[in-house]
PDB file of C-alpha atoms in Angstrom:
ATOM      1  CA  UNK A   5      34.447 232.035-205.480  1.00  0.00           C
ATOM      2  CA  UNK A   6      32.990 228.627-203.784  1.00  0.00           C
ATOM      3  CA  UNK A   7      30.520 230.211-201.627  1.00  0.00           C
ATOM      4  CA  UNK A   8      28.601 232.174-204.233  1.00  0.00           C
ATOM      5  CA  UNK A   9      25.323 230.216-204.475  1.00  0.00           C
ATOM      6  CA  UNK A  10      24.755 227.659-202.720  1.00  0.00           C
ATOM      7  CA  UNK A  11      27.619 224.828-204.012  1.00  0.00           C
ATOM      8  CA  UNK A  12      27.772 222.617-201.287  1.00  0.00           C
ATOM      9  CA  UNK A  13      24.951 220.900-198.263  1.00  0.00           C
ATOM     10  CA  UNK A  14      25.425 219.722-195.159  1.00  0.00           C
ATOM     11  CA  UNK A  15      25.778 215.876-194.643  1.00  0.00           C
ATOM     12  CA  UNK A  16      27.135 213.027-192.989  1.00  0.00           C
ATOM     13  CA  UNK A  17      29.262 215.024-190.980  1.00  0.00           C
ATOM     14  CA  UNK A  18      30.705 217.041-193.489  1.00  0.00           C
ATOM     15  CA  UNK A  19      30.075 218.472-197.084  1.00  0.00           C
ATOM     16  CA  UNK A  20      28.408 217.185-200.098  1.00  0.00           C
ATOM     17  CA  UNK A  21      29.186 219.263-203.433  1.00  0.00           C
ATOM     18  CA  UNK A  22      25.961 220.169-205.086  1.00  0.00           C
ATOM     19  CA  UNK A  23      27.735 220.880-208.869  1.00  0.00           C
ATOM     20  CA  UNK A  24      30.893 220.378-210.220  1.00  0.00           C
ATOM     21  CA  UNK A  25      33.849 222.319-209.114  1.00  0.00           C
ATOM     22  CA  UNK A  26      37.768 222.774-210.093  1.00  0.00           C
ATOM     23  CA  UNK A  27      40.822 224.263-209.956  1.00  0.00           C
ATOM     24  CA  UNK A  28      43.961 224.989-211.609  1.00  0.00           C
ATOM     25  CA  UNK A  29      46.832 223.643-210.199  1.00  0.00           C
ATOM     26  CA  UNK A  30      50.723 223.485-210.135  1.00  0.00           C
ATOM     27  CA  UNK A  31      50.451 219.898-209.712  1.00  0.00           C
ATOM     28  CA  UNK A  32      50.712 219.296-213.248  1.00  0.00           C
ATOM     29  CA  UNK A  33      51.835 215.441-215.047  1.00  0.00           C
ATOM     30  CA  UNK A  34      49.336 213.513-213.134  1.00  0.00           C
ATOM     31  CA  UNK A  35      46.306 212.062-214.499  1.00  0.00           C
ATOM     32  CA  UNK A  36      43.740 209.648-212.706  1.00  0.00           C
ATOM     33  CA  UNK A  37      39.480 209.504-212.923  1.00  0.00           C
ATOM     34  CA  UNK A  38      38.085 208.430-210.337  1.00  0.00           C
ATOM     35  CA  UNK A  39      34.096 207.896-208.874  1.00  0.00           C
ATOM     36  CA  UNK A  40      34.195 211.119-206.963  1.00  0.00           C
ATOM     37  CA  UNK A  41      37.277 213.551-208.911  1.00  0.00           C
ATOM     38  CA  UNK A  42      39.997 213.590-211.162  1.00  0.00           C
ATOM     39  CA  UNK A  43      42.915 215.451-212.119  1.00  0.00           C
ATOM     40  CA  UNK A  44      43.945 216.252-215.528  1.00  0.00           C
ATOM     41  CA  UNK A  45      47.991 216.638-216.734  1.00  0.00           C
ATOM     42  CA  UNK A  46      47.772 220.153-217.027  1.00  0.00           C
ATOM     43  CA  UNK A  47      46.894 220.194-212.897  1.00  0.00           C
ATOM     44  CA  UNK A  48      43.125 221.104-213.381  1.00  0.00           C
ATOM     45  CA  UNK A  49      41.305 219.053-210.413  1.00  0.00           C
ATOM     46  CA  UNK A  50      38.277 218.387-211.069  1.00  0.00           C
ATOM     47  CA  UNK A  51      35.313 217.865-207.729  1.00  0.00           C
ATOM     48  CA  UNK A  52      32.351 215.978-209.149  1.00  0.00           C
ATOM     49  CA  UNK A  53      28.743 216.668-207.880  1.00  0.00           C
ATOM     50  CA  UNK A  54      27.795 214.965-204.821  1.00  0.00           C
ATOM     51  CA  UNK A  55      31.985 214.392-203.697  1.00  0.00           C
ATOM     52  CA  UNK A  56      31.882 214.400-199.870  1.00  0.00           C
ATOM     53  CA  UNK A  57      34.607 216.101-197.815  1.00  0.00           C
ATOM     54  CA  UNK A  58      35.161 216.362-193.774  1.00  0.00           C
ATOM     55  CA  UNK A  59      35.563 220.370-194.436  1.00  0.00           C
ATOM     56  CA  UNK A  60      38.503 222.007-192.787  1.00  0.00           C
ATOM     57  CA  UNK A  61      39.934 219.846-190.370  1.00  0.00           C
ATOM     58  CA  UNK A  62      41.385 220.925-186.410  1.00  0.00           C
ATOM     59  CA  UNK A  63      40.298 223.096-184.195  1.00  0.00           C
ATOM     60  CA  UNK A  64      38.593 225.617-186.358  1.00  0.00           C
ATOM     61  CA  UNK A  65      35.017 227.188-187.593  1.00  0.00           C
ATOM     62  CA  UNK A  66      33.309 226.239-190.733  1.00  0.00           C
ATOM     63  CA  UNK A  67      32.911 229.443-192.583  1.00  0.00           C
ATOM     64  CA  UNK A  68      32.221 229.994-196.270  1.00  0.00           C
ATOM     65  CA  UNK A  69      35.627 230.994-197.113  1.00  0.00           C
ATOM     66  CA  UNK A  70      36.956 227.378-196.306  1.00  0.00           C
ATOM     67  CA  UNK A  71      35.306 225.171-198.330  1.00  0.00           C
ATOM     68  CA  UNK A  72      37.137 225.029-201.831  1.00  0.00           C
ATOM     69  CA  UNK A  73      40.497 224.924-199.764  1.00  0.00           C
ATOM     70  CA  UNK A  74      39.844 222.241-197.927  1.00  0.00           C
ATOM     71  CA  UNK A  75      37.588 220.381-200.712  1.00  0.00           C
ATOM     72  CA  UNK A  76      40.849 220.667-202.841  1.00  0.00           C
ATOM     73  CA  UNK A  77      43.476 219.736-200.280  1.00  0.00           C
ATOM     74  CA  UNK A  78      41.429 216.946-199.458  1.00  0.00           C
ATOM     75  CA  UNK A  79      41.309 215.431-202.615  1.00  0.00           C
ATOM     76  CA  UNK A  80      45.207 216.455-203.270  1.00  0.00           C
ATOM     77  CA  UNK A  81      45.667 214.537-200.443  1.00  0.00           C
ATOM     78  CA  UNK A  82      43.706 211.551-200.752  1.00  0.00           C
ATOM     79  CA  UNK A  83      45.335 211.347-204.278  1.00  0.00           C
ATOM     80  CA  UNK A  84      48.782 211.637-202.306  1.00  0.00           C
ATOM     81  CA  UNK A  85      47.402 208.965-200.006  1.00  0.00           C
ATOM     82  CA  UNK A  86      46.560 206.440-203.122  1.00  0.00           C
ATOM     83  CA  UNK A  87      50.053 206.768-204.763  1.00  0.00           C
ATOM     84  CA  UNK A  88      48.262 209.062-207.365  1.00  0.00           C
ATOM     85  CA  UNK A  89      50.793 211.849-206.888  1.00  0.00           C
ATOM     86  CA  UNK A  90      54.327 210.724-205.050  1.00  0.00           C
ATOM     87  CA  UNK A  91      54.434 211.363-201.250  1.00  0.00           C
ATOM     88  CA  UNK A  92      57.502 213.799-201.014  1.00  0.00           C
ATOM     89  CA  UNK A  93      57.851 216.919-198.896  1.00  0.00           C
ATOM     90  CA  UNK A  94      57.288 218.885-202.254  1.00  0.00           C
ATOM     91  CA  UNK A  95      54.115 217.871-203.428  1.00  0.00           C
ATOM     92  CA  UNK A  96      52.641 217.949-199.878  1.00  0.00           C
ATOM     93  CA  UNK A  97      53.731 221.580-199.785  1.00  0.00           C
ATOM     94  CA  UNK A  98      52.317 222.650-202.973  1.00  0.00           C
ATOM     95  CA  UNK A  99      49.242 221.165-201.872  1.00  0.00           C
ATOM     96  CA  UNK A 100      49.346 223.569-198.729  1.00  0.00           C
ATOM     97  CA  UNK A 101      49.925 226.453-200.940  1.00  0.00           C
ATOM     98  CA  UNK A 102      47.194 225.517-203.125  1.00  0.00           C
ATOM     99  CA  UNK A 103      45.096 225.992-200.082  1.00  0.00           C
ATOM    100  CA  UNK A 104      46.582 228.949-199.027  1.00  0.00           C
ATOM    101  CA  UNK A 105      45.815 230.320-201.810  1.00  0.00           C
ATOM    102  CA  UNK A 106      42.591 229.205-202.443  1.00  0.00           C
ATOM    103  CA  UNK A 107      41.987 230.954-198.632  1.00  0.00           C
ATOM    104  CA  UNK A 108      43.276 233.920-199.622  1.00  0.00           C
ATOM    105  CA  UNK A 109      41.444 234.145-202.894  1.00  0.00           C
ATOM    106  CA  UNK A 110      37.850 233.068-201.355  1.00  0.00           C
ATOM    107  CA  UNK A 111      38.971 236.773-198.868  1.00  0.00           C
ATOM    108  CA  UNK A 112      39.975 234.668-195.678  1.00  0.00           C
ATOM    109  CA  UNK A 113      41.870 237.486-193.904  1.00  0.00           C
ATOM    110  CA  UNK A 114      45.816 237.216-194.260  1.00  0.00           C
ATOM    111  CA  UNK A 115      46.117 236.480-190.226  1.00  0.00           C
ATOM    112  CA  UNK A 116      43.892 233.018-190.510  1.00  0.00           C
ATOM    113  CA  UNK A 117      44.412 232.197-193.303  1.00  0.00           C
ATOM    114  CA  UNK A 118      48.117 232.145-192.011  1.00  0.00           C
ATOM    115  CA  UNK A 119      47.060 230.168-189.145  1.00  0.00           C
ATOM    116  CA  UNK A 120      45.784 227.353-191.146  1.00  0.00           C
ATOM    117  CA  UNK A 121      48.427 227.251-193.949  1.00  0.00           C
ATOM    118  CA  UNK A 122      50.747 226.189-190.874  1.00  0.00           C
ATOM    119  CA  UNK A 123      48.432 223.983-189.354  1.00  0.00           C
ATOM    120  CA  UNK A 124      47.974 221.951-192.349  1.00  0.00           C
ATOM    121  CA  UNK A 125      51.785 221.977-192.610  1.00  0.00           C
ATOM    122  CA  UNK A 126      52.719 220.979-189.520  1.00  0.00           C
ATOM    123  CA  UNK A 127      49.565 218.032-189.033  1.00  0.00           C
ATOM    124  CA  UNK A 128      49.415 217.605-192.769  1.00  0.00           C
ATOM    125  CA  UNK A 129      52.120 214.942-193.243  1.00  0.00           C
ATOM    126  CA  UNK A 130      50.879 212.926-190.542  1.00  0.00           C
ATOM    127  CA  UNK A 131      47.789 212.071-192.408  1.00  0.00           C
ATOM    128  CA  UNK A 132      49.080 211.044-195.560  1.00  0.00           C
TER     129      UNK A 132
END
């Protein structure tokens, strides 16, 4: 889990990552390196140390259990927003899921964790 240790700071108005994180993904065929992340054509995403994220976006609370999710769907989709991976309905979704699921995983409670899976897919598109 993300919030084990202490794998992110405070900064700038969001989050700096304090060590390298990733994830497995379904996103799989892409591959780009970049300054701050990468992804790999087996899906992995890769965060790099010091990779600064807003944190979860809307009206919500900060808590521990949000941070991978929306590290990850940020990057998914800033890579969506660079052409990196297409801009269809489909790989916006799976990029939702992906933070459902990372959510659920990190022991977000089914109910919010709900809440924001539909948030992010109903304001989601609009900032890609």
């Amino acid at each position: 889990m993300f919030y084990e240790g202490i794998d992110y700071k405070e900064c700038n108005g969001g989050y700096s990552l304090l060590k390298l994180r990733f994830l497995t993904t379904s996103l799989t065929g892409f591959e780009y390196e970049g300054d701050s992340y990468s992804i790999q054509r087996d899906g992995r995403i890769f965060a790099y140390c010091g990779y600064w994220y807003d944190g979860p976006s809307g009206p919500t609370i900060d808590t521990a259990n949000s941070m991978e999710g929306s590290c990850f769907h940020d990057i998914i989709y800033d890579m969506i927003k660079k052409g990196i991976i297409p801009n269809t309905y489909w790989n916006r979704r799976k990029a939702d899921k992906i933070f459902y699921k990372a959510l659920r995983r990190d022991k977000m409670n089914w109910f919010r964790a709900q809440l924001w899976y539909w948030g992010v897919r109903g304001g989601g598109s609009f900032h890609v």
